[in-house]
Amino acid sequence: MVSNSLAQSFQIVVDSDEIEIPLEEDYQILAQAVDAQNQVIPEVNFSFYSSASQILKVDKKGLITPLKPGQGNVIIIGRLEGIKEYQRLNLWVNVKHSEVKDLKIMNLPSEIFAGQRIGLEVQLLDLQNYEISNPNLIFESSDVSVASIDIFGNITAHQKGKTVIKVSVGKISTEMVIAVKKNPVASIRLSSNVQEAVTGEVVYFDAQAFDNEEKIIEAIPFVFSFSGVSESPSEYASGMIKNNGNFVADVPGIYTVVSAFGGREARRTLQVSARNVTEKVVLKGHGSVSNVHTSDLWVWEGVDGKDYCVTGTWGGNGEAYFWDVTDPNYLVPIDTIRVDARTVNDVKVSQDGKICVISREGASNRKNGLVIIDVSNPHDAVIISTYDEGLTGGVHNVFIYNDHIYALSNGERYDVINIADPKYPKKVGTFELDEPGHSIHDVWVDNGIAYSSNWAYGVWMVDVGNGMAGGSPSNPKPIANYAYPSGWNHAAFPYHDKKTGKFYVIAGDEAFPNGLNTEDGPTIPAGFLHIIDFTDLEHPVEVAKYEVPGAGSHNLWVEGDLLYVGNYNAGLRVVDLSGDLMGDLYKQGREIAWFLPTDAKGRIPNAPMTWGPQPHKGHVFFTDWNSGLWSVKIDFKKPKNTKLEKR
């Protein structure tokens, strides 16, 4: 019997904290609460959550239903009525594959050249056609003098001839014949677009192969690698190189790039200097909120030409605060709207600055919907109407675009609500994934495309009026999607780089592996931003990341080639997105500025937890979960060593 406790009053106990079940079988969790004397406490109520919604689901009684093979956690929360403290227990669950059905070699060419080295790609399928990852494969070559293969499936061709490559697992095997030909490459020449660069700048290396007659040989699969010496004796040279020769350095130093094929190679040296983009951040204003946690914000220019902001509240009394931020040095509260809710998680304002919509969660009557507000005069905001049809499970996020509200419903879909007449909102459309265990956290609309963040199912681009897929608000049509392994996709923001022609979607994580501290002490989240190249909509690819060590990401905004990030416990971060993006943006020194909001009188004192930023008229406004609304100014100037234009 195992146990785990986050509270002192009782513990959760189960038969095993590691569960293995076949795909075809359900599993009932039997959880109990016991006190210090190991006596059962029947009054404890349990809630069950799946951390891997694609792999398994769990109902409110703790019945696990497998959806596909894989691993994940079931989180058990135990609470006593009237007590804030709770217990949390993580159960590791392995949904097992069925028997192996098929084994395939995916990429072995019929012929290779002497001296060439290639890695095999092997696919192993079970009876349900699910791919088995990391199988214990055995690799063999019938003639190792022609070509040998190591335990990882890497083939090295030695001399002209033929050999049979065999791959096996258990009783199943497959094999292919390959022919090794004489290497036609006599020499390689390597060139690059520059010989001096800065950290984070993508350098393009081009390799050409020649035969003995100095004729170019086309379509040679070169292998690129690099080595380097850092400027700093306490730091190693690091970077990233792709198989097309694109290279980026993380730290200043001297780097040597090598292009090789079949025992031939060419080298080229590159000097890399520091990016030097750091700027000074000046605090302008702070609107302290200490009685409740602060959620999202929206800053806009009102119909009177002044600047205003609305902020939500989390775990409170259903309030949204309105501020005059015309002078960023003085953030002045001017009005409050209170609704039946515990949390007003999201707030948005229409393009014309007249309509505000706020979300509701935790309503006393469980009718958690939208509240539509007239903000023509933010000093006297007036509720126009409410809408809760089909939204009783709670609205976590919303967006207003062209007389329509896009509202999340119960974490499963987003509904599209027409507010051409805001007194009489009506649902006209909906978008929901048709996938097992699907869920959604956020939606953002730009240029007629809705970008939804769907946790394990990643980012989805949906046509809601753009026209490229024939979609409309009443008939949303999917365009493209991309998911990444962690399944933490929480937010997304599109970024069109007009200079490079690239189109990216920046997808943000949210995760609390150490729990969320709502009462006292700091929270240490996890996660980072994934930069996904959607230029080719049919083949999106993740090309870069921005990750602050020891911190978690939350909401973000892009303006021009600047990325603004609410990095939770790491505060506000501003990042340089100019040029092609590749690799680790944080290590490359692309971070321009950061600001850590601390407030001794905050909801949790001196515990930064930056929620989300918004640039507006030369200032950056952002909310902090523990301390309210802030404004700062960043003095942008042309960096010394970069080739960027003045902002």
PDB file of C-alpha atoms in Angstrom, residues 129-357:
ATOM      1  CA  ASN A 129      -2.088  -0.524 -35.808  1.00  0.00           C
ATOM      2  CA  TYR A 130      -0.648   1.592 -33.000  1.00  0.00           C
ATOM      3  CA  GLU A 131       3.069   2.218 -33.389  1.00  0.00           C
ATOM      4  CA  ILE A 132       5.254   0.789 -30.632  1.00  0.00           C
ATOM      5  CA  SER A 133       7.969   3.249 -29.633  1.00  0.00           C
ATOM      6  CA  ASN A 134      11.457   2.289 -28.450  1.00  0.00           C
ATOM      7  CA  PRO A 135      11.154  -1.429 -29.243  1.00  0.00           C
ATOM      8  CA  ASN A 136      14.037  -3.766 -28.416  1.00  0.00           C
ATOM      9  CA  LEU A 137      15.104  -4.398 -31.989  1.00  0.00           C
ATOM     10  CA  ILE A 138      17.960  -6.602 -33.160  1.00  0.00           C
ATOM     11  CA  PHE A 139      19.880  -5.472 -36.266  1.00  0.00           C
ATOM     12  CA  GLU A 140      22.028  -7.784 -38.425  1.00  0.00           C
ATOM     13  CA  SER A 141      24.028  -7.607 -41.655  1.00  0.00           C
ATOM     14  CA  SER A 142      24.709 -10.785 -43.654  1.00  0.00           C
ATOM     15  CA  ASP A 143      28.105  -9.468 -44.813  1.00  0.00           C
ATOM     16  CA  VAL A 144      29.727  -7.008 -42.423  1.00  0.00           C
ATOM     17  CA  SER A 145      32.666  -6.557 -44.796  1.00  0.00           C
ATOM     18  CA  VAL A 146      30.259  -4.869 -47.227  1.00  0.00           C
ATOM     19  CA  ALA A 147      28.188  -2.966 -44.662  1.00  0.00           C
ATOM     20  CA  SER A 148      27.923  -3.227 -40.890  1.00  0.00           C
ATOM     21  CA  ILE A 149      25.057  -2.126 -38.638  1.00  0.00           C
ATOM     22  CA  ASP A 150      25.245  -1.181 -34.952  1.00  0.00           C
ATOM     23  CA  ILE A 151      22.761  -1.817 -32.142  1.00  0.00           C
ATOM     24  CA  PHE A 152      21.044   1.510 -32.867  1.00  0.00           C
ATOM     25  CA  GLY A 153      20.369   0.732 -36.513  1.00  0.00           C
ATOM     26  CA  ASN A 154      23.152   2.848 -38.024  1.00  0.00           C
ATOM     27  CA  ILE A 155      24.561   1.327 -41.225  1.00  0.00           C
ATOM     28  CA  THR A 156      28.144   1.985 -42.320  1.00  0.00           C
ATOM     29  CA  ALA A 157      28.997   0.999 -45.901  1.00  0.00           C
ATOM     30  CA  HIS A 158      32.575  -0.316 -46.315  1.00  0.00           C
ATOM     31  CA  GLN A 159      33.125  -1.628 -49.828  1.00  0.00           C
ATOM     32  CA  LYS A 160      31.402  -2.513 -53.072  1.00  0.00           C
ATOM     33  CA  GLY A 161      29.060  -5.483 -52.840  1.00  0.00           C
ATOM     34  CA  LYS A 162      25.662  -6.597 -51.540  1.00  0.00           C
ATOM     35  CA  THR A 163      24.401  -7.504 -48.092  1.00  0.00           C
ATOM     36  CA  VAL A 164      21.101  -8.338 -46.421  1.00  0.00           C
ATOM     37  CA  ILE A 165      19.977  -6.081 -43.576  1.00  0.00           C
ATOM     38  CA  LYS A 166      17.718  -7.917 -41.131  1.00  0.00           C
ATOM     39  CA  VAL A 167      15.664  -6.373 -38.328  1.00  0.00           C
ATOM     40  CA  SER A 168      13.874  -8.556 -35.766  1.00  0.00           C
ATOM     41  CA  VAL A 169      11.937  -8.366 -32.530  1.00  0.00           C
ATOM     42  CA  GLY A 170      10.792 -11.566 -30.876  1.00  0.00           C
ATOM     43  CA  LYS A 171       9.503 -13.911 -33.561  1.00  0.00           C
ATOM     44  CA  ILE A 172       8.865 -11.157 -36.123  1.00  0.00           C
ATOM     45  CA  SER A 173      11.521 -10.033 -38.576  1.00  0.00           C
ATOM     46  CA  THR A 174      11.961  -8.248 -41.880  1.00  0.00           C
ATOM     47  CA  GLU A 175      14.904  -7.854 -44.230  1.00  0.00           C
ATOM     48  CA  MET A 176      16.110  -5.941 -47.278  1.00  0.00           C
ATOM     49  CA  VAL A 177      19.002  -6.263 -49.706  1.00  0.00           C
ATOM     50  CA  ILE A 178      21.219  -3.242 -50.233  1.00  0.00           C
ATOM     51  CA  ALA A 179      23.973  -2.741 -52.779  1.00  0.00           C
ATOM     52  CA  VAL A 180      27.087  -0.797 -51.858  1.00  0.00           C
ATOM     53  CA  LYS A 181      28.594   1.099 -54.778  1.00  0.00           C
ATOM     54  CA  LYS A 182      31.947   2.773 -55.210  1.00  0.00           C
ATOM     55  CA  ASN A 183      31.982   6.272 -53.800  1.00  0.00           C
ATOM     56  CA  PRO A 184      31.981   8.748 -56.736  1.00  0.00           C
ATOM     57  CA  VAL A 185      32.825  11.761 -54.547  1.00  0.00           C
ATOM     58  CA  ALA A 186      36.437  12.889 -54.902  1.00  0.00           C
ATOM     59  CA  SER A 187      36.126  16.223 -53.067  1.00  0.00           C
ATOM     60  CA  ILE A 188      33.674  18.495 -51.257  1.00  0.00           C
ATOM     61  CA  ARG A 189      33.535  22.287 -51.231  1.00  0.00           C
ATOM     62  CA  LEU A 190      31.737  24.143 -48.463  1.00  0.00           C
ATOM     63  CA  SER A 191      30.574  27.769 -48.633  1.00  0.00           C
ATOM     64  CA  SER A 192      28.433  30.014 -46.420  1.00  0.00           C
ATOM     65  CA  ASN A 193      26.506  33.237 -46.844  1.00  0.00           C
ATOM     66  CA  VAL A 194      28.634  34.981 -44.158  1.00  0.00           C
ATOM     67  CA  GLN A 195      31.847  34.388 -42.223  1.00  0.00           C
ATOM     68  CA  GLU A 196      30.902  36.572 -39.257  1.00  0.00           C
ATOM     69  CA  ALA A 197      27.590  36.345 -37.443  1.00  0.00           C
ATOM     70  CA  VAL A 198      25.923  37.027 -34.102  1.00  0.00           C
ATOM     71  CA  THR A 199      24.350  34.554 -31.743  1.00  0.00           C
ATOM     72  CA  GLY A 200      20.900  33.527 -32.888  1.00  0.00           C
ATOM     73  CA  GLU A 201      21.621  34.438 -36.520  1.00  0.00           C
ATOM     74  CA  VAL A 202      20.978  31.540 -38.888  1.00  0.00           C
ATOM     75  CA  VAL A 203      23.955  30.972 -41.212  1.00  0.00           C
ATOM     76  CA  TYR A 204      23.406  29.025 -44.417  1.00  0.00           C
ATOM     77  CA  PHE A 205      26.120  26.528 -45.412  1.00  0.00           C
ATOM     78  CA  ASP A 206      26.085  24.985 -48.875  1.00  0.00           C
ATOM     79  CA  ALA A 207      28.069  21.872 -49.771  1.00  0.00           C
ATOM     80  CA  GLN A 208      28.882  20.637 -53.259  1.00  0.00           C
ATOM     81  CA  ALA A 209      30.382  17.275 -54.237  1.00  0.00           C
ATOM     82  CA  PHE A 210      32.776  16.775 -57.196  1.00  0.00           C
ATOM     83  CA  ASP A 211      34.041  13.690 -58.963  1.00  0.00           C
ATOM     84  CA  ASN A 212      37.577  13.079 -60.226  1.00  0.00           C
ATOM     85  CA  GLU A 213      36.836  15.183 -63.302  1.00  0.00           C
ATOM     86  CA  GLU A 214      35.667  18.135 -61.218  1.00  0.00           C
ATOM     87  CA  LYS A 215      32.070  17.616 -62.264  1.00  0.00           C
ATOM     88  CA  ILE A 216      29.347  18.362 -59.732  1.00  0.00           C
ATOM     89  CA  ILE A 217      27.523  15.339 -58.334  1.00  0.00           C
ATOM     90  CA  GLU A 218      23.912  16.140 -57.498  1.00  0.00           C
ATOM     91  CA  ALA A 219      21.730  14.902 -54.628  1.00  0.00           C
ATOM     92  CA  ILE A 220      24.473  13.860 -52.248  1.00  0.00           C
ATOM     93  CA  PRO A 221      23.118  13.406 -48.654  1.00  0.00           C
ATOM     94  CA  PHE A 222      25.839  15.301 -46.798  1.00  0.00           C
ATOM     95  CA  VAL A 223      26.278  14.939 -43.060  1.00  0.00           C
ATOM     96  CA  PHE A 224      26.807  18.297 -41.320  1.00  0.00           C
ATOM     97  CA  SER A 225      28.404  18.739 -37.908  1.00  0.00           C
ATOM     98  CA  PHE A 226      30.183  21.475 -35.980  1.00  0.00           C
ATOM     99  CA  SER A 227      32.666  22.118 -33.209  1.00  0.00           C
ATOM    100  CA  GLY A 228      33.632  25.325 -31.507  1.00  0.00           C
ATOM    101  CA  VAL A 229      35.522  27.205 -28.841  1.00  0.00           C
ATOM    102  CA  SER A 230      33.579  29.645 -26.685  1.00  0.00           C
ATOM    103  CA  GLU A 231      34.844  33.126 -25.854  1.00  0.00           C
ATOM    104  CA  SER A 232      34.163  32.368 -22.203  1.00  0.00           C
ATOM    105  CA  PRO A 233      36.394  29.823 -20.446  1.00  0.00           C
ATOM    106  CA  SER A 234      33.467  28.789 -18.220  1.00  0.00           C
ATOM    107  CA  GLU A 235      31.041  28.136 -21.068  1.00  0.00           C
ATOM    108  CA  TYR A 236      31.073  25.534 -23.807  1.00  0.00           C
ATOM    109  CA  ALA A 237      30.352  26.384 -27.415  1.00  0.00           C
ATOM    110  CA  SER A 238      26.879  25.245 -28.347  1.00  0.00           C
ATOM    111  CA  GLY A 239      24.426  25.613 -31.166  1.00  0.00           C
ATOM    112  CA  MET A 240      22.358  23.674 -33.665  1.00  0.00           C
ATOM    113  CA  ILE A 241      22.926  22.464 -37.208  1.00  0.00           C
ATOM    114  CA  LYS A 242      20.398  20.857 -39.537  1.00  0.00           C
ATOM    115  CA  ASN A 243      20.909  18.339 -42.308  1.00  0.00           C
ATOM    116  CA  ASN A 244      20.425  21.103 -44.902  1.00  0.00           C
ATOM    117  CA  GLY A 245      23.454  22.996 -43.574  1.00  0.00           C
ATOM    118  CA  ASN A 246      21.599  25.702 -41.636  1.00  0.00           C
ATOM    119  CA  PHE A 247      23.557  26.568 -38.485  1.00  0.00           C
ATOM    120  CA  VAL A 248      22.974  28.788 -35.471  1.00  0.00           C
ATOM    121  CA  ALA A 249      25.279  29.459 -32.510  1.00  0.00           C
ATOM    122  CA  ASP A 250      24.122  29.965 -28.928  1.00  0.00           C
ATOM    123  CA  VAL A 251      27.203  31.678 -27.502  1.00  0.00           C
ATOM    124  CA  PRO A 252      30.035  33.826 -28.895  1.00  0.00           C
ATOM    125  CA  GLY A 253      33.116  32.003 -30.145  1.00  0.00           C
ATOM    126  CA  ILE A 254      34.876  30.435 -33.123  1.00  0.00           C
ATOM    127  CA  TYR A 255      32.927  27.631 -34.796  1.00  0.00           C
ATOM    128  CA  THR A 256      33.964  25.148 -37.473  1.00  0.00           C
ATOM    129  CA  VAL A 257      31.290  23.559 -39.615  1.00  0.00           C
ATOM    130  CA  VAL A 258      32.051  20.263 -41.343  1.00  0.00           C
ATOM    131  CA  SER A 259      30.294  18.748 -44.336  1.00  0.00           C
ATOM    132  CA  ALA A 260      31.092  15.078 -44.893  1.00  0.00           C
ATOM    133  CA  PHE A 261      30.189  12.177 -47.140  1.00  0.00           C
ATOM    134  CA  GLY A 262      31.781   8.764 -47.580  1.00  0.00           C
ATOM    135  CA  GLY A 263      35.100   9.633 -45.962  1.00  0.00           C
ATOM    136  CA  ARG A 264      35.396  12.992 -47.747  1.00  0.00           C
ATOM    137  CA  GLU A 265      34.868  16.258 -45.896  1.00  0.00           C
ATOM    138  CA  ALA A 266      35.176  20.024 -46.118  1.00  0.00           C
ATOM    139  CA  ARG A 267      35.427  22.601 -43.313  1.00  0.00           C
ATOM    140  CA  ARG A 268      34.598  26.258 -42.918  1.00  0.00           C
ATOM    141  CA  THR A 269      35.183  28.499 -39.906  1.00  0.00           C
ATOM    142  CA  LEU A 270      32.762  31.116 -38.583  1.00  0.00           C
ATOM    143  CA  GLN A 271      33.280  33.864 -36.017  1.00  0.00           C
ATOM    144  CA  VAL A 272      30.254  34.514 -33.826  1.00  0.00           C
ATOM    145  CA  SER A 273      29.810  37.600 -31.640  1.00  0.00           C
ATOM    146  CA  ALA A 274      27.301  38.354 -28.901  1.00  0.00           C
ATOM    147  CA  ARG A 275      23.890  39.539 -30.090  1.00  0.00           C
ATOM    148  CA  ASN A 276      23.863  42.486 -27.633  1.00  0.00           C
ATOM    149  CA  VAL A 277      20.172  43.347 -27.657  1.00  0.00           C
ATOM    150  CA  THR A 278      19.598  43.945 -23.942  1.00  0.00           C
ATOM    151  CA  GLU A 279      17.610  47.073 -23.141  1.00  0.00           C
ATOM    152  CA  LYS A 280      16.608  48.957 -20.011  1.00  0.00           C
ATOM    153  CA  VAL A 281      13.124  48.539 -18.569  1.00  0.00           C
ATOM    154  CA  VAL A 282      11.561  51.477 -16.728  1.00  0.00           C
ATOM    155  CA  LEU A 283       8.652  50.954 -14.360  1.00  0.00           C
ATOM    156  CA  LYS A 284       5.901  53.467 -15.089  1.00  0.00           C
ATOM    157  CA  GLY A 285       2.808  52.509 -13.154  1.00  0.00           C
ATOM    158  CA  HIS A 286       1.305  49.908 -10.847  1.00  0.00           C
ATOM    159  CA  GLY A 287      -2.369  49.404 -10.071  1.00  0.00           C
ATOM    160  CA  SER A 288      -2.148  47.201  -7.000  1.00  0.00           C
ATOM    161  CA  VAL A 289      -4.759  44.490  -6.473  1.00  0.00           C
ATOM    162  CA  SER A 290      -4.137  42.670  -3.202  1.00  0.00           C
ATOM    163  CA  ASN A 291      -7.526  41.325  -2.116  1.00  0.00           C
ATOM    164  CA  VAL A 292      -7.882  38.818  -4.978  1.00  0.00           C
ATOM    165  CA  HIS A 293      -5.835  37.156  -7.704  1.00  0.00           C
ATOM    166  CA  THR A 294      -5.735  39.051 -11.015  1.00  0.00           C
ATOM    167  CA  SER A 295      -6.340  37.260 -14.307  1.00  0.00           C
ATOM    168  CA  ASP A 296      -6.225  38.584 -17.883  1.00  0.00           C
ATOM    169  CA  LEU A 297      -6.270  42.123 -19.287  1.00  0.00           C
ATOM    170  CA  TRP A 298      -7.233  44.046 -22.388  1.00  0.00           C
ATOM    171  CA  VAL A 299      -6.006  47.551 -23.206  1.00  0.00           C
ATOM    172  CA  TRP A 300      -7.804  49.691 -25.792  1.00  0.00           C
ATOM    173  CA  GLU A 301      -8.360  53.199 -27.021  1.00  0.00           C
ATOM    174  CA  GLY A 302     -11.837  54.309 -26.053  1.00  0.00           C
ATOM    175  CA  VAL A 303     -14.305  56.157 -28.258  1.00  0.00           C
ATOM    176  CA  ASP A 304     -13.259  59.350 -26.454  1.00  0.00           C
ATOM    177  CA  GLY A 305      -9.604  58.897 -27.533  1.00  0.00           C
ATOM    178  CA  LYS A 306      -8.375  58.007 -24.046  1.00  0.00           C
ATOM    179  CA  ASP A 307      -6.772  54.682 -23.148  1.00  0.00           C
ATOM    180  CA  TYR A 308      -8.459  52.147 -20.914  1.00  0.00           C
ATOM    181  CA  CYS A 309      -7.870  48.672 -19.518  1.00  0.00           C
ATOM    182  CA  VAL A 310     -10.087  45.941 -18.140  1.00  0.00           C
ATOM    183  CA  THR A 311      -8.738  43.214 -15.848  1.00  0.00           C
ATOM    184  CA  GLY A 312     -10.342  40.032 -14.564  1.00  0.00           C
ATOM    185  CA  THR A 313     -10.162  38.327 -11.194  1.00  0.00           C
ATOM    186  CA  TRP A 314      -9.456  34.725 -10.192  1.00  0.00           C
ATOM    187  CA  GLY A 315     -10.965  32.839  -7.247  1.00  0.00           C
ATOM    188  CA  GLY A 316     -12.809  35.880  -5.939  1.00  0.00           C
ATOM    189  CA  ASN A 317     -16.246  37.429  -6.183  1.00  0.00           C
ATOM    190  CA  GLY A 318     -16.764  37.638  -9.933  1.00  0.00           C
ATOM    191  CA  GLU A 319     -15.383  41.133 -10.460  1.00  0.00           C
ATOM    192  CA  ALA A 320     -13.903  42.860 -13.500  1.00  0.00           C
ATOM    193  CA  TYR A 321     -12.047  46.133 -12.936  1.00  0.00           C
ATOM    194  CA  PHE A 322     -11.896  49.037 -15.377  1.00  0.00           C
ATOM    195  CA  TRP A 323      -8.914  51.405 -15.429  1.00  0.00           C
ATOM    196  CA  ASP A 324      -7.954  54.686 -17.042  1.00  0.00           C
ATOM    197  CA  VAL A 325      -4.406  54.123 -18.341  1.00  0.00           C
ATOM    198  CA  THR A 326      -4.128  57.217 -20.538  1.00  0.00           C
ATOM    199  CA  ASP A 327      -1.129  58.212 -18.426  1.00  0.00           C
ATOM    200  CA  PRO A 328       0.811  54.949 -17.965  1.00  0.00           C
ATOM    201  CA  ASN A 329       2.433  56.444 -14.873  1.00  0.00           C
ATOM    202  CA  TYR A 330      -0.935  56.474 -13.123  1.00  0.00           C
ATOM    203  CA  LEU A 331      -3.188  53.442 -13.537  1.00  0.00           C
ATOM    204  CA  VAL A 332      -6.482  54.689 -12.141  1.00  0.00           C
ATOM    205  CA  PRO A 333      -9.393  52.343 -11.304  1.00  0.00           C
ATOM    206  CA  ILE A 334     -12.623  53.894 -12.562  1.00  0.00           C
ATOM    207  CA  ASP A 335     -15.357  51.239 -12.361  1.00  0.00           C
ATOM    208  CA  THR A 336     -16.141  47.666 -11.313  1.00  0.00           C
ATOM    209  CA  ILE A 337     -18.576  45.125 -12.731  1.00  0.00           C
ATOM    210  CA  ARG A 338     -19.593  42.248 -10.462  1.00  0.00           C
ATOM    211  CA  VAL A 339     -21.245  39.092 -11.807  1.00  0.00           C
ATOM    212  CA  ASP A 340     -22.278  35.720 -10.381  1.00  0.00           C
ATOM    213  CA  ALA A 341     -18.952  33.898 -10.589  1.00  0.00           C
ATOM    214  CA  ARG A 342     -15.858  33.045  -8.615  1.00  0.00           C
ATOM    215  CA  THR A 343     -13.524  33.683 -11.521  1.00  0.00           C
ATOM    216  CA  VAL A 344     -13.595  36.156 -14.394  1.00  0.00           C
ATOM    217  CA  ASN A 345     -10.741  34.479 -16.211  1.00  0.00           C
ATOM    218  CA  ASP A 346     -10.825  36.300 -19.544  1.00  0.00           C
ATOM    219  CA  VAL A 347     -11.732  39.779 -20.758  1.00  0.00           C
ATOM    220  CA  LYS A 348     -11.838  41.135 -24.305  1.00  0.00           C
ATOM    221  CA  VAL A 349     -12.927  44.372 -26.023  1.00  0.00           C
ATOM    222  CA  SER A 350     -14.232  44.795 -29.575  1.00  0.00           C
ATOM    223  CA  GLN A 351     -12.204  46.512 -32.296  1.00  0.00           C
ATOM    224  CA  ASP A 352     -14.372  49.661 -32.099  1.00  0.00           C
ATOM    225  CA  GLY A 353     -13.860  49.948 -28.333  1.00  0.00           C
ATOM    226  CA  LYS A 354     -17.572  49.799 -27.519  1.00  0.00           C
ATOM    227  CA  ILE A 355     -18.240  46.222 -26.386  1.00  0.00           C
ATOM    228  CA  CYS A 356     -16.499  44.217 -23.674  1.00  0.00           C
ATOM    229  CA  VAL A 357     -17.084  40.538 -22.982  1.00  0.00           C
TER     230      VAL A 357
END
